[in-house]
mmCIF file of C-alpha atoms in Angstrom:
data_model
loop_
_atom_site.group_PDB
_atom_site.id
_atom_site.type_symbol
_atom_site.label_atom_id
_atom_site.label_comp_id
_atom_site.label_asym_id
_atom_site.label_seq_id
_atom_site.Cartn_x
_atom_site.Cartn_y
_atom_site.Cartn_z
ATOM 1 C CA UNK A 736 26.739 -53.434 -88.889
ATOM 2 C CA UNK A 737 25.848 -49.197 -88.242
ATOM 3 C CA UNK A 738 28.551 -46.798 -86.943
ATOM 4 C CA UNK A 739 28.771 -46.838 -83.662
ATOM 5 C CA UNK A 740 31.104 -47.095 -80.295
ATOM 6 C CA UNK A 741 31.804 -50.988 -79.357
ATOM 7 C CA UNK A 742 29.736 -52.464 -76.435
ATOM 8 C CA UNK A 743 30.952 -52.239 -73.365
ATOM 9 C CA UNK A 744 29.367 -56.293 -72.522
ATOM 10 C CA UNK A 745 27.664 -54.525 -69.782
ATOM 11 C CA UNK A 746 24.472 -53.624 -68.498
ATOM 12 C CA UNK A 747 23.877 -49.963 -67.905
ATOM 13 C CA UNK A 748 24.488 -48.469 -64.170
ATOM 14 C CA UNK A 749 20.719 -47.698 -62.874
ATOM 15 C CA UNK A 750 20.317 -44.532 -61.134
ATOM 16 C CA UNK A 751 18.505 -43.386 -58.021
ATOM 17 C CA UNK A 752 19.203 -43.776 -53.555
ATOM 18 C CA UNK A 753 22.879 -46.139 -52.513
ATOM 19 C CA UNK A 754 22.225 -48.450 -50.235
ATOM 20 C CA UNK A 755 21.932 -47.179 -46.895
ATOM 21 C CA UNK A 756 20.539 -43.804 -47.177
ATOM 22 C CA UNK A 757 17.306 -44.911 -46.799
ATOM 23 C CA UNK A 758 16.563 -44.538 -42.876
ATOM 24 C CA UNK A 759 19.325 -40.865 -42.742
ATOM 25 C CA UNK A 760 16.317 -39.515 -45.464
ATOM 26 C CA UNK A 761 13.626 -40.415 -42.936
ATOM 27 C CA UNK A 762 15.401 -38.695 -39.782
ATOM 28 C CA UNK A 763 15.360 -36.343 -41.882
ATOM 29 C CA UNK A 764 12.276 -35.733 -42.550
ATOM 30 C CA UNK A 765 10.995 -36.061 -39.088
ATOM 31 C CA UNK A 766 12.685 -32.975 -37.981
ATOM 32 C CA UNK A 767 13.278 -32.579 -34.354
ATOM 33 C CA UNK A 768 9.603 -32.900 -32.641
ATOM 34 C CA UNK A 769 7.682 -29.905 -31.430
ATOM 35 C CA UNK A 770 8.735 -26.596 -30.761
ATOM 36 C CA UNK A 771 9.536 -26.275 -26.685
ATOM 37 C CA UNK A 772 7.474 -23.691 -24.535
ATOM 38 C CA UNK A 773 9.296 -20.479 -23.660
ATOM 39 C CA UNK A 774 9.301 -21.509 -20.453
ATOM 40 C CA UNK A 775 11.908 -24.545 -21.803
ATOM 41 C CA UNK A 776 14.148 -22.018 -23.148
ATOM 42 C CA UNK A 777 17.339 -21.396 -21.663
ATOM 43 C CA UNK A 778 17.266 -17.680 -21.518
ATOM 44 C CA UNK A 779 13.590 -18.215 -20.266
ATOM 45 C CA UNK A 780 14.216 -17.089 -16.721
ATOM 46 C CA UNK A 781 16.459 -13.694 -17.198
ATOM 47 C CA UNK A 782 14.400 -12.561 -19.918
ATOM 48 C CA UNK A 783 10.962 -12.847 -17.640
ATOM 49 C CA UNK A 784 13.548 -10.945 -15.048
ATOM 50 C CA UNK A 785 14.211 -8.565 -17.595
ATOM 51 C CA UNK A 786 10.679 -7.483 -18.019
ATOM 52 C CA UNK A 787 9.272 -7.849 -14.232
ATOM 53 C CA UNK A 788 11.915 -5.308 -13.411
ATOM 54 C CA UNK A 789 11.341 -3.048 -16.705
ATOM 55 C CA UNK A 790 7.573 -3.056 -15.119
ATOM 56 C CA UNK A 791 8.018 -2.419 -11.401
ATOM 57 C CA UNK A 792 10.133 0.666 -13.048
ATOM 58 C CA UNK A 793 7.287 1.664 -15.011
ATOM 59 C CA UNK A 794 5.179 1.539 -11.755
ATOM 60 C CA UNK A 795 3.437 -1.737 -11.335
ATOM 61 C CA UNK A 796 4.046 -5.587 -11.209
ATOM 62 C CA UNK A 797 1.984 -6.495 -14.311
ATOM 63 C CA UNK A 798 0.058 -9.371 -12.176
ATOM 64 C CA UNK A 799 -3.139 -9.260 -10.474
ATOM 65 C CA UNK A 800 -2.867 -11.032 -6.654
ATOM 66 C CA UNK A 801 -4.315 -14.152 -6.337
ATOM 67 C CA UNK A 802 -7.643 -13.565 -4.088
ATOM 68 C CA UNK A 803 -6.552 -14.192 -0.868
ATOM 69 C CA UNK A 804 -7.895 -15.231 3.261
ATOM 70 C CA UNK A 805 -9.262 -12.398 5.374
ATOM 71 C CA UNK A 806 -6.405 -11.174 7.410
ATOM 72 C CA UNK A 807 -6.364 -11.461 10.942
ATOM 73 C CA UNK A 808 -6.371 -8.413 13.171
ATOM 74 C CA UNK A 809 -2.439 -10.233 14.468
ATOM 75 C CA UNK A 810 -1.560 -10.234 11.159
ATOM 76 C CA UNK A 811 1.921 -8.776 10.484
ATOM 77 C CA UNK A 812 1.449 -6.086 7.339
ATOM 78 C CA UNK A 813 4.853 -5.183 4.791
ATOM 79 C CA UNK A 814 5.816 -1.720 3.104
ATOM 80 C CA UNK A 815 6.813 -2.207 -0.258
ATOM 81 C CA UNK A 816 9.000 0.801 -2.081
ATOM 82 C CA UNK A 817 12.824 2.047 -1.083
ATOM 83 C CA UNK A 818 11.510 5.558 -0.401
ATOM 84 C CA UNK A 819 8.952 4.269 2.281
ATOM 85 C CA UNK A 820 10.799 1.878 3.167
ATOM 86 C CA UNK A 821 13.890 4.165 4.037
ATOM 87 C CA UNK A 822 11.449 6.327 5.611
ATOM 88 C CA UNK A 823 9.762 3.918 7.750
ATOM 89 C CA UNK A 824 12.773 2.676 9.186
ATOM 90 C CA UNK A 825 14.276 6.291 10.344
ATOM 91 C CA UNK A 826 10.358 7.327 11.924
ATOM 92 C CA UNK A 827 11.186 4.310 14.489
ATOM 93 C CA UNK A 828 8.273 2.534 12.524
ATOM 94 C CA UNK A 829 8.642 -0.857 14.572
ATOM 95 C CA UNK A 830 9.555 -3.887 12.157
ATOM 96 C CA UNK A 831 10.060 -7.568 12.468
ATOM 97 C CA UNK A 832 12.345 -8.167 8.954
ATOM 98 C CA UNK A 833 13.480 -6.266 6.550
ATOM 99 C CA UNK A 834 13.425 -8.559 2.886
ATOM 100 C CA UNK A 835 15.835 -7.980 0.119
ATOM 101 C CA UNK A 836 15.260 -8.712 -3.540
ATOM 102 C CA UNK A 837 18.313 -11.633 -4.895
ATOM 103 C CA UNK A 838 20.729 -9.315 -7.141
ATOM 104 C CA UNK A 839 19.316 -6.507 -6.674
ATOM 105 C CA UNK A 840 20.533 -3.526 -8.401
ATOM 106 C CA UNK A 841 21.984 -1.412 -4.818
ATOM 107 C CA UNK A 842 21.576 2.599 -4.510
ATOM 108 C CA UNK A 843 21.525 4.807 -1.801
ATOM 109 C CA UNK A 844 18.213 3.717 -0.427
ATOM 110 C CA UNK A 845 18.757 0.241 0.172
ATOM 111 C CA UNK A 846 22.297 0.492 1.625
ATOM 112 C CA UNK A 847 20.506 3.016 3.918
ATOM 113 C CA UNK A 848 18.178 1.041 4.957
ATOM 114 C CA UNK A 849 20.032 -2.563 4.966
ATOM 115 C CA UNK A 850 22.636 0.152 7.689
ATOM 116 C CA UNK A 851 19.675 0.713 9.861
ATOM 117 C CA UNK A 852 18.424 -2.274 10.470
ATOM 118 C CA UNK A 853 21.581 -3.403 11.334
ATOM 119 C CA UNK A 854 21.673 -0.964 13.770
ATOM 120 C CA UNK A 855 18.181 -1.745 15.124
ATOM 121 C CA UNK A 856 18.714 -5.427 15.262
ATOM 122 C CA UNK A 857 16.465 -6.410 12.518
ATOM 123 C CA UNK A 858 16.434 -9.565 11.042
ATOM 124 C CA UNK A 859 17.472 -8.997 6.693
ATOM 125 C CA UNK A 860 16.191 -11.684 4.630
ATOM 126 C CA UNK A 861 17.247 -12.374 1.077
ATOM 127 C CA UNK A 862 14.748 -13.821 -0.591
ATOM 128 C CA UNK A 863 13.415 -13.908 -4.637
ATOM 129 C CA UNK A 864 11.461 -11.378 -6.427
ATOM 130 C CA UNK A 865 8.228 -14.010 -6.642
ATOM 131 C CA UNK A 866 8.700 -13.840 -2.956
ATOM 132 C CA UNK A 867 7.884 -10.074 -2.395
ATOM 133 C CA UNK A 868 5.254 -10.120 -4.911
ATOM 134 C CA UNK A 869 3.613 -12.246 -2.555
ATOM 135 C CA UNK A 870 4.298 -10.528 0.609
ATOM 136 C CA UNK A 871 3.248 -7.039 -0.622
ATOM 137 C CA UNK A 872 -0.037 -8.163 -2.723
ATOM 138 C CA UNK A 873 1.728 -7.343 -6.144
ATOM 139 C CA UNK A 874 2.181 -4.177 -5.036
ATOM 140 C CA UNK A 875 5.263 -2.394 -6.447
ATOM 141 C CA UNK A 876 8.157 -3.223 -4.132
ATOM 142 C CA UNK A 877 11.217 -2.278 -6.186
ATOM 143 C CA UNK A 878 12.718 -5.389 -4.209
ATOM 144 C CA UNK A 879 12.597 -4.296 -0.726
ATOM 145 C CA UNK A 880 10.063 -4.646 1.728
ATOM 146 C CA UNK A 881 9.506 -4.042 5.268
ATOM 147 C CA UNK A 882 7.123 -7.018 7.763
ATOM 148 C CA UNK A 883 5.900 -4.896 11.257
ATOM 149 C CA UNK A 884 4.064 -6.047 13.615
ATOM 150 C CA UNK A 885 0.263 -5.729 13.901
ATOM 151 C CA UNK A 886 -0.635 -1.978 14.572
ATOM 152 C CA UNK A 887 -1.692 -1.956 18.821
ATOM 153 C CA UNK A 888 -4.844 -0.056 18.568
ATOM 154 C CA UNK A 889 -5.479 2.752 21.806
ATOM 155 C CA UNK A 890 -8.740 2.698 23.700
ATOM 156 C CA UNK A 891 -10.912 6.206 22.477
ATOM 157 C CA UNK A 892 -10.042 7.119 26.040
ATOM 158 C CA UNK A 893 -6.422 7.175 25.778
ATOM 159 C CA UNK A 894 -6.076 10.221 22.872
ATOM 160 C CA UNK A 895 -8.308 12.293 25.216
ATOM 161 C CA UNK A 896 -5.223 11.408 27.977
ATOM 162 C CA UNK A 897 -2.421 12.511 25.852
ATOM 163 C CA UNK A 898 -4.068 15.906 25.645
ATOM 164 C CA UNK A 899 -3.958 16.185 29.132
ATOM 165 C CA UNK A 900 -0.667 15.035 29.785
ATOM 166 C CA UNK A 901 0.416 17.702 27.299
ATOM 167 C CA UNK A 902 -1.995 20.808 29.450
ATOM 168 C CA UNK A 903 -3.217 21.053 25.137
ATOM 169 C CA UNK A 904 -6.532 21.299 24.410
ATOM 170 C CA UNK A 905 -7.558 18.186 22.873
ATOM 171 C CA UNK A 906 -8.136 17.707 18.587
ATOM 172 C CA UNK A 907 -8.862 14.177 17.453
ATOM 173 C CA UNK A 908 -10.558 12.847 13.621
ATOM 174 C CA UNK A 909 -12.467 11.128 13.424
ATOM 175 C CA UNK A 910 -12.860 8.331 10.435
ATOM 176 C CA UNK A 911 -16.827 7.587 9.452
ATOM 177 C CA UNK A 912 -16.613 5.222 6.292
ATOM 178 C CA UNK A 913 -12.863 5.597 4.978
ATOM 179 C CA UNK A 914 -12.048 2.539 3.726
ATOM 180 C CA UNK A 915 -9.108 3.303 2.288
ATOM 181 C CA UNK A 916 -6.101 2.627 3.962
ATOM 182 C CA UNK A 917 -4.149 5.470 1.444
ATOM 183 C CA UNK A 918 -6.405 8.067 3.045
ATOM 184 C CA UNK A 919 -6.161 7.295 6.550
ATOM 185 C CA UNK A 920 -1.807 7.228 6.285
ATOM 186 C CA UNK A 921 -2.727 11.325 4.354
ATOM 187 C CA UNK A 922 -5.247 12.177 7.153
ATOM 188 C CA UNK A 923 -2.188 10.956 9.773
ATOM 189 C CA UNK A 924 0.318 13.056 8.033
ATOM 190 C CA UNK A 925 -2.311 16.035 7.768
ATOM 191 C CA UNK A 926 -3.052 15.324 12.123
ATOM 192 C CA UNK A 927 0.472 15.151 12.809
ATOM 193 C CA UNK A 928 1.265 18.294 11.502
ATOM 194 C CA UNK A 929 -1.259 20.442 12.450
ATOM 195 C CA UNK A 930 -0.922 18.858 16.379
ATOM 196 C CA UNK A 931 -3.529 16.605 16.825
ATOM 197 C CA UNK A 932 -3.350 14.228 19.605
ATOM 198 C CA UNK A 933 -4.931 10.942 17.995
ATOM 199 C CA UNK A 934 -7.420 9.353 15.298
ATOM 200 C CA UNK A 935 -10.491 7.727 16.015
ATOM 201 C CA UNK A 936 -11.415 4.647 13.343
ATOM 202 C CA UNK A 937 -14.503 1.938 13.763
ATOM 203 C CA UNK A 938 -13.054 -1.688 13.871
ATOM 204 C CA UNK A 939 -15.842 -2.208 10.861
ATOM 205 C CA UNK A 940 -16.450 -0.784 8.251
ATOM 206 C CA UNK A 941 -12.557 1.060 7.969
ATOM 207 C CA UNK A 942 -9.773 1.321 6.825
ATOM 208 C CA UNK A 943 -6.545 0.546 9.329
ATOM 209 C CA UNK A 944 -3.274 1.315 9.749
ATOM 210 C CA UNK A 945 -2.142 -1.591 7.215
ATOM 211 C CA UNK A 946 1.256 -1.180 5.318
ATOM 212 C CA UNK A 947 -0.374 1.009 2.920
ATOM 213 C CA UNK A 948 -1.471 3.253 5.465
ATOM 214 C CA UNK A 949 1.882 3.015 6.330
ATOM 215 C CA UNK A 950 3.276 3.933 3.173
ATOM 216 C CA UNK A 951 1.230 7.065 2.575
ATOM 217 C CA UNK A 952 2.198 8.522 6.231
ATOM 218 C CA UNK A 953 5.655 8.469 5.499
ATOM 219 C CA UNK A 954 6.393 7.798 9.262
ATOM 220 C CA UNK A 955 3.828 9.875 10.649
ATOM 221 C CA UNK A 956 1.973 6.755 12.394
ATOM 222 C CA UNK A 957 4.714 5.931 14.258
ATOM 223 C CA UNK A 958 4.370 9.351 16.243
ATOM 224 C CA UNK A 959 0.114 9.588 16.510
ATOM 225 C CA UNK A 960 -1.914 7.118 18.282
ATOM 226 C CA UNK A 961 -4.731 5.553 16.423
ATOM 227 C CA UNK A 962 -7.543 4.439 18.386
ATOM 228 C CA UNK A 963 -10.239 1.506 17.524
ATOM 229 C CA UNK A 964 -13.944 1.699 18.227
ATOM 230 C CA UNK A 965 -16.425 -1.460 17.937
ATOM 231 C CA UNK A 966 -18.862 1.535 17.655
ATOM 232 C CA UNK A 967 -18.250 5.126 16.478
ATOM 233 C CA UNK A 968 -21.232 7.130 17.570
ATOM 234 C CA UNK A 969 -21.026 4.990 20.800
ATOM 235 C CA UNK A 970 -17.679 6.532 21.113
ATOM 236 C CA UNK A 971 -18.583 10.344 19.989
ATOM 237 C CA UNK A 972 -21.296 9.982 22.735
ATOM 238 C CA UNK A 973 -19.155 9.211 25.302
ATOM 239 C CA UNK A 974 -16.496 12.249 23.853
ATOM 240 C CA UNK A 975 -19.878 14.859 24.275
ATOM 241 C CA UNK A 976 -20.104 13.637 28.008
ATOM 242 C CA UNK A 977 -16.898 14.000 28.327
ATOM 243 C CA UNK A 978 -16.212 17.309 27.152
ATOM 244 C CA UNK A 979 -15.549 17.530 24.204
ATOM 245 C CA UNK A 980 -16.816 18.783 20.922
ATOM 246 C CA UNK A 981 -17.886 17.452 17.323
ATOM 247 C CA UNK A 982 -17.901 18.422 13.954
ATOM 248 C CA UNK A 983 -18.919 16.845 11.119
ATOM 249 C CA UNK A 984 -17.377 17.371 7.481
ATOM 250 C CA UNK A 985 -20.310 16.953 4.943
ATOM 251 C CA UNK A 986 -20.318 18.767 1.254
ATOM 252 C CA UNK A 987 -24.293 19.660 2.301
ATOM 253 C CA UNK A 988 -23.060 21.455 5.786
ATOM 254 C CA UNK A 989 -25.166 25.315 6.272
ATOM 255 C CA UNK A 990 -22.174 26.493 7.700
ATOM 256 C CA UNK A 991 -18.524 27.100 5.936
ATOM 257 C CA UNK A 992 -15.450 25.401 8.587
ATOM 258 C CA UNK A 993 -13.688 28.751 8.914
ATOM 259 C CA UNK A 994 -17.042 30.560 10.483
ATOM 260 C CA UNK A 995 -17.444 27.358 12.971
ATOM 261 C CA UNK A 996 -16.830 29.060 16.702
ATOM 262 C CA UNK A 997 -16.566 26.242 18.015
ATOM 263 C CA UNK A 998 -12.689 25.577 16.379
ATOM 264 C CA UNK A 999 -10.737 26.828 19.770
ATOM 265 C CA UNK A 1000 -12.488 24.116 21.713
ATOM 266 C CA UNK A 1001 -12.117 20.720 23.142
ATOM 267 C CA UNK A 1002 -12.785 19.128 19.856
ATOM 268 C CA UNK A 1003 -13.352 16.105 17.887
ATOM 269 C CA UNK A 1004 -13.369 16.695 13.588
ATOM 270 C CA UNK A 1005 -15.405 13.600 12.174
ATOM 271 C CA UNK A 1006 -14.699 13.198 8.200
ATOM 272 C CA UNK A 1007 -16.732 11.170 5.992
ATOM 273 C CA UNK A 1008 -16.274 9.087 3.434
ATOM 274 C CA UNK A 1009 -15.976 10.405 -0.088
ATOM 275 C CA UNK A 1010 -18.824 8.887 -1.648
ATOM 276 C CA UNK A 1011 -21.784 9.294 1.073
ATOM 277 C CA UNK A 1012 -20.488 11.513 3.359
ATOM 278 C CA UNK A 1013 -21.397 11.534 6.935
ATOM 279 C CA UNK A 1014 -23.776 8.255 8.184
ATOM 280 C CA UNK A 1015 -26.429 9.082 9.878
ATOM 281 C CA UNK A 1016 -26.066 8.328 13.142
ATOM 282 C CA UNK A 1017 -22.738 9.918 13.472
ATOM 283 C CA UNK A 1018 -24.440 13.035 12.171
ATOM 284 C CA UNK A 1019 -26.589 13.014 14.935
ATOM 285 C CA UNK A 1020 -23.805 12.896 17.445
ATOM 286 C CA UNK A 1021 -22.219 16.140 15.547
ATOM 287 C CA UNK A 1022 -22.742 19.777 17.932
ATOM 288 C CA UNK A 1023 -21.749 21.284 14.010
ATOM 289 C CA UNK A 1024 -21.980 19.785 10.331
ATOM 290 C CA UNK A 1025 -19.462 21.832 8.596
ATOM 291 C CA UNK A 1026 -18.528 21.967 4.543
ATOM 292 C CA UNK A 1027 -15.622 23.386 3.005
ATOM 293 C CA UNK A 1028 -16.643 26.413 0.239
ATOM 294 C CA UNK A 1029 -14.798 25.534 -3.070
ATOM 295 C CA UNK A 1030 -16.080 26.801 -6.561
ATOM 296 C CA UNK A 1031 -18.272 25.208 -7.992
ATOM 297 C CA UNK A 1032 -16.002 22.991 -10.764
ATOM 298 C CA UNK A 1033 -15.072 20.821 -7.958
ATOM 299 C CA UNK A 1034 -17.971 18.439 -6.282
ATOM 300 C CA UNK A 1035 -15.905 17.413 -3.204
ATOM 301 C CA UNK A 1036 -12.587 16.561 -1.603
ATOM 302 C CA UNK A 1037 -11.331 13.190 -0.763
ATOM 303 C CA UNK A 1038 -11.325 12.827 2.581
ATOM 304 C CA UNK A 1039 -7.167 12.480 3.085
ATOM 305 C CA UNK A 1040 -7.039 16.973 1.352
ATOM 306 C CA UNK A 1041 -10.743 17.643 3.683
ATOM 307 C CA UNK A 1042 -9.072 15.874 6.836
ATOM 308 C CA UNK A 1043 -6.058 18.822 5.836
ATOM 309 C CA UNK A 1044 -7.723 21.800 5.028
ATOM 310 C CA UNK A 1045 -10.264 21.589 7.985
ATOM 311 C CA UNK A 1046 -6.665 21.209 10.483
ATOM 312 C CA UNK A 1047 -4.384 23.948 8.983
ATOM 313 C CA UNK A 1048 -8.376 26.110 9.907
ATOM 314 C CA UNK A 1049 -8.533 24.646 13.663
ATOM 315 C CA UNK A 1050 -5.050 25.249 14.035
ATOM 316 C CA UNK A 1051 -4.967 28.590 12.541
ATOM 317 C CA UNK A 1052 -7.219 29.668 15.078
ATOM 318 C CA UNK A 1053 -5.892 28.344 18.053
ATOM 319 C CA UNK A 1054 -3.054 29.979 17.249
ATOM 320 C CA UNK A 1055 -5.097 33.373 17.023
#
């Protein structure tokens, strides 16, 4: 008998998986399913809110507003932004409601806006930032927006009556083809600064007194009347029949605005669009078509700047 250990008499034990482990292995291989999308994770809302606020601080919501239906003439407008809202409230702009974002980071402008709104009896509403995005159509609002009622336009003849009531020589600014509300707001600031008695805008294909115009005007539209004419050419004709002279601004004018000898007379200054200038029918109603002398490197001025330069020149002549 060969040398070696004594046999135990029991069969050798097989190596392999222990009894009852098969289900656990299968469950381990199955994993936890598909990775959930970001919007289903617990941290998503806080992160999205932080990103939205950061985008606003950089100067834009980063979101393209959805197409909207044409606004009716009697629909309210909204001014967004802490400085514009505060300036509008301080200037006495008529308002229906002040919207403030939930969990807003207060500063002096927000606190002052809330205080003025409370003193004037303006409704104060706390809303989500998504609601503010919709109200301001994707513009920068910084967590506050002011709802203003639809503007009550004057009749063109009322602007002349305002000048006569003040015993002043009429000065009216008419807009021909100016479609950007920001230009209207900028022109309103210049018109207020240099003593104009009002603005005249056509009812079609023209900017109106919207939230954007209020914002750019820095509240001066609260102190300046805006009239609307169904036909700008006919309104200019009626002004001429009432004794006013019409001066059109156009880069192709043959006389410099400073050399026009009508600046001390009852006057309507017509500002054309930056691209097309004065329309043919409006040009025919002008007593003078004048230009603003500029260096050759500058092809043109936008409507707001051109109006400001011209109104300053008118005011200078009238003071002299």
